[in-house]
mmCIF file of C-alpha atoms in Angstrom:
data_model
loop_
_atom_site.group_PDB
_atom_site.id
_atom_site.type_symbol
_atom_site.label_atom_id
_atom_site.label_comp_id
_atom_site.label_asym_id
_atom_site.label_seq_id
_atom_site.Cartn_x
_atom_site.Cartn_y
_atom_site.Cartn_z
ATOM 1 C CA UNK A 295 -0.580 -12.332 -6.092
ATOM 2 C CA UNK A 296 -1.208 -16.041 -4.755
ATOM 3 C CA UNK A 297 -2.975 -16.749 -7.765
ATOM 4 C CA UNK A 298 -0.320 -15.411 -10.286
ATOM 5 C CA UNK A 299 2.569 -17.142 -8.264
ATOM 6 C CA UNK A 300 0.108 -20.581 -9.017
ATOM 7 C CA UNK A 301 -0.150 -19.698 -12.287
ATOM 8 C CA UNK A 302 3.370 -19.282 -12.475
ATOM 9 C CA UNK A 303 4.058 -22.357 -10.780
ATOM 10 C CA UNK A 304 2.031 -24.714 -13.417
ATOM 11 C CA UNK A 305 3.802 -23.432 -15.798
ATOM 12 C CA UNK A 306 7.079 -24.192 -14.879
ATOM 13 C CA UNK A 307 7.729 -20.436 -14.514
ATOM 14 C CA UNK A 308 9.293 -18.095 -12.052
ATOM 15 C CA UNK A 309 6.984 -16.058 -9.948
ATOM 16 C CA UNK A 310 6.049 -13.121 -11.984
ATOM 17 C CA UNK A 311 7.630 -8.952 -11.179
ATOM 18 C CA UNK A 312 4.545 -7.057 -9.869
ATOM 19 C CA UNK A 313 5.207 -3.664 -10.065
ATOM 20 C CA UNK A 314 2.804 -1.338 -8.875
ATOM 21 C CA UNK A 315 2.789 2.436 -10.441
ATOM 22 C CA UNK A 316 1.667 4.946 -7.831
ATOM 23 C CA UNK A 317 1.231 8.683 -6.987
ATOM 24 C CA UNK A 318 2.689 9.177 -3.867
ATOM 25 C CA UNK A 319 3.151 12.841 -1.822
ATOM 26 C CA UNK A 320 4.249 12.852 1.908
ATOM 27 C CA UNK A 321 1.930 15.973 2.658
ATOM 28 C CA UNK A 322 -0.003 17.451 5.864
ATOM 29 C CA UNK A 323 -2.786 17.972 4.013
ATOM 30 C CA UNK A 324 -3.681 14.718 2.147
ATOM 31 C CA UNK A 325 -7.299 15.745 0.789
ATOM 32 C CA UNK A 326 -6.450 19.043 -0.721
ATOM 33 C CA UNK A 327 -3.826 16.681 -2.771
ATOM 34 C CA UNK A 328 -6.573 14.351 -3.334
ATOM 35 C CA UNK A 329 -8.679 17.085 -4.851
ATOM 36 C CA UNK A 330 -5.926 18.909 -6.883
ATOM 37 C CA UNK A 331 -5.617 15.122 -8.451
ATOM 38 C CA UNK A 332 -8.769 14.385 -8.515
ATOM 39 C CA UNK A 333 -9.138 17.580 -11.099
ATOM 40 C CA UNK A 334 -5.539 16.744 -12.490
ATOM 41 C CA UNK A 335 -6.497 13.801 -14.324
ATOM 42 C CA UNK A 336 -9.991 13.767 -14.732
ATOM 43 C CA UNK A 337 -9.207 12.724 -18.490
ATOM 44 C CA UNK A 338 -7.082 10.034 -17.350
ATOM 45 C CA UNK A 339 -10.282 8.269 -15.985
ATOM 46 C CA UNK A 340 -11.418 8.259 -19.293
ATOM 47 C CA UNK A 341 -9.340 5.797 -20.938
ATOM 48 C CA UNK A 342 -11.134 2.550 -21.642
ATOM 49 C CA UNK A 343 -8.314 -0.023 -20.359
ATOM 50 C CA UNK A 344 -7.431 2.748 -17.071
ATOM 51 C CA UNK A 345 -10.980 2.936 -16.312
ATOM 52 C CA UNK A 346 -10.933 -0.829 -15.762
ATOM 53 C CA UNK A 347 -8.001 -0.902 -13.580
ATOM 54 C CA UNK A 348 -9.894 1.497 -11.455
ATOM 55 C CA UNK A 349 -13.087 -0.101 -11.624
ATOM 56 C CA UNK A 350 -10.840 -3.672 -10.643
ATOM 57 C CA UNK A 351 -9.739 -1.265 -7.399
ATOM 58 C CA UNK A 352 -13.133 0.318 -6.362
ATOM 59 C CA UNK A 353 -12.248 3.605 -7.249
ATOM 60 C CA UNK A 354 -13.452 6.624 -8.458
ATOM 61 C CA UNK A 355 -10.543 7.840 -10.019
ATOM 62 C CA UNK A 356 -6.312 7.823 -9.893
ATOM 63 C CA UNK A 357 -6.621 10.300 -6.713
ATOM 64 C CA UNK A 358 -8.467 7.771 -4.785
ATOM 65 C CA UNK A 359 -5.390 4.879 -5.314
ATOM 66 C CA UNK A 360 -2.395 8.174 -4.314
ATOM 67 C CA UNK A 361 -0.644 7.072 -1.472
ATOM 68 C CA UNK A 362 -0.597 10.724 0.551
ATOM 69 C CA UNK A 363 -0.006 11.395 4.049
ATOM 70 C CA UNK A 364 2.641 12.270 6.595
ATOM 71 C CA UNK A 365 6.002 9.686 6.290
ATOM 72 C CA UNK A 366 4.877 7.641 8.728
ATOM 73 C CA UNK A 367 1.231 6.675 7.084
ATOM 74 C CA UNK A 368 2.730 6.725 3.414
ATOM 75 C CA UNK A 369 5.343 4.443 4.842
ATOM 76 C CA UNK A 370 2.907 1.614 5.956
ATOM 77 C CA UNK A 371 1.055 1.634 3.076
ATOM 78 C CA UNK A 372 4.056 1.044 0.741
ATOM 79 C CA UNK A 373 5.276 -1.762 3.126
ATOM 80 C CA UNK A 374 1.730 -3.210 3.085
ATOM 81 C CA UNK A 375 1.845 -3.261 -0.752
ATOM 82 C CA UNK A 376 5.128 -5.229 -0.575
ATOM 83 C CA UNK A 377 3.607 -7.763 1.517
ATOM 84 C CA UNK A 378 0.642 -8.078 -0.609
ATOM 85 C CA UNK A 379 3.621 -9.117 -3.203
ATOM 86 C CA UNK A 380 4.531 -6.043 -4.890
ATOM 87 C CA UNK A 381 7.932 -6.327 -6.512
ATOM 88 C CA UNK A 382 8.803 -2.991 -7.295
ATOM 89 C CA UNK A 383 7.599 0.246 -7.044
ATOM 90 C CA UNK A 384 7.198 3.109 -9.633
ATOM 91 C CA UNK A 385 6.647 6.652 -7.298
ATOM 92 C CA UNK A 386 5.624 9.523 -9.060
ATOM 93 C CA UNK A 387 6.053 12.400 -6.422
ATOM 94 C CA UNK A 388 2.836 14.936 -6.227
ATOM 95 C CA UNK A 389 2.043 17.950 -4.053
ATOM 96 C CA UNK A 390 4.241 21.001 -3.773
ATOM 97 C CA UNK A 391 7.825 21.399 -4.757
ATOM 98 C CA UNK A 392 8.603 20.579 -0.723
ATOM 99 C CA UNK A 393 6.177 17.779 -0.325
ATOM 100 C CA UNK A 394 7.966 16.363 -3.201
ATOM 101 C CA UNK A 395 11.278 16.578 -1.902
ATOM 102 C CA UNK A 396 10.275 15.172 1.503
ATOM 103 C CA UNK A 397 8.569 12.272 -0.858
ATOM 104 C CA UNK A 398 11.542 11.501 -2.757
ATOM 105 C CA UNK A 399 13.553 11.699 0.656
ATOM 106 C CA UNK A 400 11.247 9.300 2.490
ATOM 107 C CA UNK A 401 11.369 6.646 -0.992
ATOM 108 C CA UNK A 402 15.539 6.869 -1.143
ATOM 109 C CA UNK A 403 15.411 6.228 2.793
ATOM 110 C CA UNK A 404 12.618 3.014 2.079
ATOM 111 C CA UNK A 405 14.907 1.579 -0.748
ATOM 112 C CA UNK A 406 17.758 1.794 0.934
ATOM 113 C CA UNK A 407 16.985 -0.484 3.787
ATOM 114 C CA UNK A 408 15.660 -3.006 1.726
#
């Protein structure tokens, strides 16, 4: 982010909207998710200009950049994205149908505090 608020800077430009697109499931059991997701989108991996973004991010594949856990953990590491300067935040919910209500639950609580 530093360097695209620079970049920004010289060129007589507002600092740039960094929005960062992420599975996220509030779940008890964040490696079974990992492994349903890991199987989910093993195509996904595939894709020439996705496989770079992982490869950029050290990872093996989407499941590895899901944000899963109880509230509490999936809450710190979508604060810590913000302060790495994260704009906005695309959530696509994952896990069961009550994981992804809690999910959506814990995301309208986040946004509105903000």
């Amino acid at each position: 982010m530093p360097t695209l608020t620079r970049a920004a800077e010289g060129a007589g430009r507002p600092a740039p909207r960094v929005v960062a697109f992420l599975l996220v499931g509030v779940t008890r059991e964040p490696e079974a998710r990992r492994t349903e997701l890991s199987e989910r989108f093993t195509q996904v991996q595939r894709i020439p200009s996705y496989r770079a973004v992982l490869d950029r991010e050290g990872a093996s594949g989407p499941a590895d950049t899901a944000v899963l856990g109880e509230e509490a953990a999936v809450e710190r590491a979508l604060r810590a994205l913000a302060e790495a300067g994260a704009t906005e935040l695309i959530a696509s919910p994952v896990g069961t149908p009550d994981e992804q209500s809690r999910t959506k639950e814990l995301l309208a609580a986040l946004s509105s505090r903000t």
